[in-house]
Short mmCIF file of C-alpha atoms and ligand atoms in Angstrom, two decimals:
data_model
loop_
_atom_site.label_atom_id
_atom_site.label_comp_id
_atom_site.label_asym_id
_atom_site.label_seq_id
_atom_site.Cartn_x
_atom_site.Cartn_y
_atom_site.Cartn_z
CA MET A 151 80.10 128.07 81.18
CA SER A 152 76.85 128.03 83.13
CA GLU A 153 77.09 127.94 86.94
CA LYS A 154 75.47 125.00 88.72
CA LEU A 155 73.82 125.05 92.10
CA ALA A 156 75.01 121.66 93.37
CA ILE A 157 77.23 122.12 96.39
CA PRO A 158 80.07 119.61 96.45
CA ALA A 159 81.14 117.59 99.44
CA VAL A 160 84.12 119.13 101.25
CA ILE A 161 86.49 116.28 102.08
CA ALA A 162 89.27 117.06 104.51
CA HIS A 163 92.46 115.91 102.78
CA ARG A 164 94.57 113.91 105.24
CA GLY A 165 92.21 115.33 107.87
CA ALA A 166 92.12 119.03 108.65
CA CYS A 167 95.78 119.23 107.71
CA ASP A 168 95.99 123.02 107.85
CA THR A 169 95.40 123.08 111.60
CA ALA A 170 96.82 119.72 112.76
CA PRO A 171 99.48 117.33 111.48
CA GLU A 172 98.25 115.44 108.42
CA ASN A 173 96.91 111.91 108.80
CA THR A 174 96.80 112.00 112.60
CA LEU A 175 93.92 111.61 115.03
CA PRO A 176 93.95 115.34 115.91
CA ALA A 177 93.56 116.17 112.19
CA PHE A 178 90.71 113.68 111.82
CA ARG A 179 89.00 114.92 115.00
CA GLU A 180 89.24 118.50 113.83
CA ALA A 181 87.80 117.60 110.43
CA MET A 182 84.80 116.06 112.17
CA THR A 183 84.44 118.91 114.64
CA ILE A 184 84.27 121.61 112.00
CA GLY A 185 81.66 119.66 110.03
CA SER A 186 83.59 118.43 107.00
CA ASP A 187 81.55 116.24 104.68
CA GLY A 188 84.24 113.57 104.61
CA ILE A 189 87.79 112.68 105.57
CA GLU A 190 90.49 111.44 103.21
CA THR A 191 93.51 109.44 104.35
CA ASP A 192 96.29 107.20 103.03
CA VAL A 193 96.88 103.61 104.09
CA GLN A 194 100.10 101.59 104.13
CA MET A 195 101.38 98.48 105.89
CA THR A 196 104.10 98.06 108.51
CA LYS A 197 106.77 95.37 108.29
CA ASP A 198 104.74 93.21 110.67
CA GLY A 199 101.44 93.56 108.82
CA HIS A 200 99.57 96.42 110.51
CA LEU A 201 97.65 99.02 108.50
CA VAL A 202 98.69 102.56 109.33
CA LEU A 203 97.77 105.98 108.02
CA ILE A 204 100.61 107.94 106.48
CA HIS A 205 101.01 109.54 103.07
CA ASP A 206 104.65 109.13 102.10
CA ALA A 207 106.39 105.79 101.57
CA ARG A 208 109.05 107.12 104.00
CA VAL A 209 108.51 108.50 107.48
CA ASP A 210 111.06 111.30 107.08
CA ARG A 211 108.83 114.27 106.19
CA THR A 212 106.13 113.79 108.82
CA THR A 213 107.96 112.22 111.77
CA ASN A 214 111.25 112.47 113.62
CA GLY A 215 112.38 109.16 112.10
CA GLU A 216 113.96 108.04 108.86
CA GLY A 217 113.23 105.18 106.51
CA LEU A 218 110.51 103.31 104.71
CA VAL A 219 107.21 102.71 106.51
CA SER A 220 107.43 99.11 105.32
CA ASN A 221 110.72 98.65 107.19
CA PHE A 222 109.22 99.55 110.59
CA THR A 223 107.33 97.26 112.92
CA LEU A 224 104.22 98.79 114.44
CA ARG A 225 106.00 99.15 117.77
CA GLU A 226 108.92 101.00 116.14
CA LEU A 227 106.59 103.20 114.10
CA ARG A 228 104.51 104.12 117.13
CA ALA A 229 107.64 105.32 118.92
CA LEU A 230 108.01 108.07 116.30
CA ASP A 231 106.72 111.58 116.85
CA ALA A 232 104.34 112.47 114.01
CA GLY A 233 103.29 115.82 115.44
CA SER A 234 106.22 118.05 116.33
CA TRP A 235 107.28 118.63 112.69
CA PHE A 236 103.96 120.50 112.37
CA SER A 237 103.93 122.29 115.73
CA LYS A 238 105.29 121.66 119.21
CA ASN A 239 101.65 121.68 120.37
CA PHE A 240 101.33 118.26 118.74
CA THR A 241 104.50 116.73 120.17
CA GLY A 242 103.99 113.07 120.95
CA THR A 243 101.24 112.54 118.36
CA THR A 244 101.67 109.11 116.79
CA ILE A 245 101.01 107.63 113.37
CA PRO A 246 97.51 106.15 113.71
CA LEU A 247 96.31 102.68 112.91
CA LEU A 248 93.43 102.34 110.46
CA SER A 249 91.45 100.84 113.35
CA GLU A 250 91.82 104.08 115.31
CA LEU A 251 90.33 106.04 112.44
CA LEU A 252 87.42 103.60 112.42
CA ASP A 253 87.06 103.92 116.21
CA LEU A 254 86.71 107.66 115.74
CA CYS A 255 84.79 107.95 112.50
CA ALA A 256 82.96 104.77 111.45
CA GLY A 257 79.31 105.59 110.96
CA GLN A 258 79.93 109.26 111.79
CA ILE A 259 81.43 110.70 108.63
CA PRO A 260 82.19 109.36 105.15
CA LEU A 261 85.77 108.22 104.64
CA VAL A 262 88.01 108.15 101.59
CA ILE A 263 90.84 105.67 102.04
CA GLU A 264 93.61 105.88 99.48
CA ILE A 265 95.52 102.64 99.02
CA LYS A 266 99.21 103.55 98.87
CA ALA A 267 100.80 100.10 99.11
CA LYS A 268 100.71 97.01 96.96
CA GLY A 269 99.09 93.78 98.12
CA ILE A 270 97.18 95.06 101.16
CA GLU A 271 93.67 94.61 99.76
CA GLN A 272 92.79 91.46 101.72
CA LEU A 273 94.14 92.90 104.96
CA LEU A 274 92.25 96.11 104.34
CA LYS A 275 88.99 94.25 103.89
CA GLU A 276 89.60 92.14 107.01
CA ASN A 277 90.58 95.14 109.13
CA ILE A 278 87.39 96.93 108.19
CA LEU A 279 84.96 94.03 108.38
CA HIS A 280 86.43 92.77 111.68
CA HIS A 281 86.25 96.19 113.29
CA PRO A 282 83.22 96.40 115.65
CA ARG A 283 81.77 99.30 113.65
CA GLY A 284 83.51 98.68 110.33
CA ARG A 285 80.32 97.66 108.58
CA GLU A 286 78.74 100.98 109.53
CA ALA A 287 81.52 102.90 107.83
CA ASN A 288 80.78 104.72 104.59
CA ILE A 289 84.05 104.24 102.74
CA THR A 290 85.27 104.98 99.24
CA PHE A 291 88.61 103.37 98.40
CA THR A 292 90.80 105.27 96.00
CA SER A 293 94.11 104.75 94.30
CA PHE A 294 96.24 105.99 91.42
CA SER A 295 96.81 102.28 90.74
CA LEU A 296 93.95 100.69 88.85
CA ASP A 297 95.52 97.32 89.67
CA TYR A 298 95.04 97.92 93.41
CA LEU A 299 91.38 98.84 92.91
CA VAL A 300 90.70 95.91 90.62
CA ALA A 301 92.35 93.60 93.17
CA LEU A 302 90.12 95.03 95.91
CA LYS A 303 86.97 94.68 93.82
CA GLY A 304 88.02 91.11 93.04
CA ILE A 305 87.87 90.10 96.71
CA TRP A 306 85.25 92.63 97.82
CA PRO A 307 82.79 93.42 95.02
CA GLU A 308 80.66 95.67 97.26
CA ALA A 309 83.56 98.04 97.95
CA HIS A 310 83.02 101.54 96.56
CA CYS A 311 86.03 102.65 94.58
CA GLY A 312 87.24 105.86 92.96
CA TYR A 313 90.08 105.95 90.46
CA LEU A 314 92.57 108.78 90.96
CA VAL A 315 93.82 110.09 87.64
CA ARG A 316 95.89 112.98 86.39
CA GLU A 317 93.85 113.26 83.17
CA PRO A 318 90.15 112.24 83.05
CA SER A 319 90.18 110.39 79.73
CA PHE A 320 86.87 108.94 78.55
CA ASN A 321 88.78 105.95 77.20
CA LEU A 322 88.72 104.76 80.80
CA VAL A 323 84.95 104.35 80.90
CA PRO A 324 84.61 100.76 79.61
CA GLY A 325 87.43 99.41 81.78
CA LEU A 326 86.22 101.14 84.92
CA ARG A 327 82.66 100.03 84.31
CA ALA A 328 83.78 96.44 83.75
CA SER A 329 85.70 96.60 87.04
CA GLY A 330 82.71 97.96 88.93
CA ILE A 331 84.43 101.28 89.63
CA ARG A 332 81.93 104.11 89.60
CA GLN A 333 83.91 107.16 90.65
CA ILE A 334 86.53 109.13 88.76
CA CYS A 335 88.87 111.42 90.70
CA PRO A 336 90.73 113.93 88.50
CA PRO A 337 92.58 117.11 89.47
CA ALA A 338 90.10 119.99 89.66
CA LYS A 339 91.87 122.10 87.06
CA SER A 340 91.50 119.38 84.43
CA LEU A 341 87.69 119.43 84.70
CA THR A 342 84.99 121.38 82.91
CA SER A 343 81.24 121.34 83.48
CA GLU A 344 80.86 119.47 80.18
CA ALA A 345 83.26 116.76 81.32
CA VAL A 346 81.54 116.40 84.69
CA GLU A 347 78.17 116.16 83.00
CA ALA A 348 79.49 113.54 80.59
CA TRP A 349 80.90 111.44 83.45
CA HIS A 350 77.59 111.77 85.29
CA LYS A 351 75.72 110.61 82.21
CA GLU A 352 77.97 107.54 82.15
CA GLY A 353 76.89 106.81 85.73
CA PHE A 354 80.06 107.97 87.50
CA THR A 355 80.43 110.34 90.39
CA VAL A 356 83.22 112.88 90.05
CA ARG A 357 85.45 113.73 93.00
CA ALA A 358 88.15 116.30 92.36
CA TRP A 359 91.54 116.76 94.03
CA ASP A 360 94.36 119.31 94.02
CA VAL A 361 92.11 122.14 95.18
CA LYS A 362 94.63 124.66 96.43
CA THR A 363 92.82 128.00 96.25
CA GLU A 364 89.38 129.50 96.85
CA ASP A 365 89.13 129.97 93.09
CA MET A 366 89.47 126.20 92.72
CA VAL A 367 86.75 125.66 95.34
CA ARG A 368 84.53 127.98 93.34
CA HIS A 369 85.46 126.15 90.13
CA CYS A 370 84.46 122.81 91.69
CA ALA A 371 81.09 124.19 92.76
CA ALA A 372 80.52 125.87 89.39
CA ILE A 373 81.15 122.77 87.30
CA GLY A 374 79.09 120.46 89.48
CA VAL A 375 81.60 117.98 90.91
CA ASP A 376 80.22 115.73 93.64
CA GLY A 377 83.05 116.47 96.03
CA PHE A 378 86.67 117.47 96.38
CA THR A 379 89.54 116.94 98.76
CA VAL A 380 91.04 120.08 100.20
CA ASN A 381 93.75 121.04 102.67
CA PHE A 382 91.69 123.91 104.14
CA PRO A 383 88.31 122.30 104.83
CA LYS A 384 87.01 124.91 107.25
CA LYS A 385 87.67 127.78 104.86
CA ALA A 386 86.15 125.75 102.01
CA LEU A 387 83.00 125.06 104.03
CA ILE A 388 82.66 128.75 104.83
CA PHE A 389 83.35 129.72 101.24
CA LEU A 390 80.57 127.43 100.02
CA GLY A 391 78.16 128.74 102.65
CA LYS A 392 77.99 125.41 104.49
CA GLN A 393 77.51 125.10 108.21
CA VAL A 394 80.73 125.23 110.21
CA ASN A 395 80.54 123.99 113.75
CA ARG A 396 83.05 126.40 115.21
O1 G3P B 131 92.49 113.36 96.95
C1 G3P B 131 93.49 112.82 96.19
C2 G3P B 131 94.81 112.98 96.77
O2 G3P B 131 94.84 112.50 98.07
C3 G3P B 131 95.84 112.32 95.95
O3 G3P B 131 97.08 112.81 96.16
O4 G3P B 131 99.33 112.76 97.01
O5 G3P B 131 97.57 113.66 98.42
O6 G3P B 131 97.68 111.26 98.05
P1 G3P B 131 97.94 112.60 97.47
CA1 CA B 132 95.78 110.75 99.38
#
């Protein structure tokens, strides 16, 4: 396999989640501070129709509460502590609203927003377009559900979308193209330089995930992916010889 010189974008997965609690404002701030090339997050909806950033369907793992995100009102959800499970230094950190991420990041750093809940496409579009700086935001919407992405493209054809897959099958090309989806997002270990080149030739960008080691960072750079999400963005930036702000 020949090594390529393209240096992929380092996208902080759930923010800089190695140094701050995942999917919180401190993690997003840190990702920006260190100079990540992008920030990835996960969006869901509260019982009363607010878009919030949390990975799991339940609050149990990353807060001091219990239950489904969709069973909490925003007020109830905001009363939870989403920081102390990570470190007592983050006690009192709350689950952020999508609008708070936009306040912090819109127009400053590319965002990857993974749609984790069904039927929120219209609300997502409205939240972003009604935000004072939402139109400045460089956003790629991703999902493991092609249905969610197709629904989003149906109401918002200009939205950039990336399809998260566990296997990057070329059988997907016609369907994705027909849906206006131009990015494929496979796990890094499933990719070769030949596959990346083939996807590029088809007009797709390739963004990898599940990058857990420096060897995987090196693999991503060697095979020419356009970017990857990673839980240790600062180390990945350093490893790739990119500028790190502190
Ligand atoms: O970057 C893709 C990745 O975010 C998908 O997996 O479980 O972290 O949402 P997950
Ligand atoms: Ca995600």
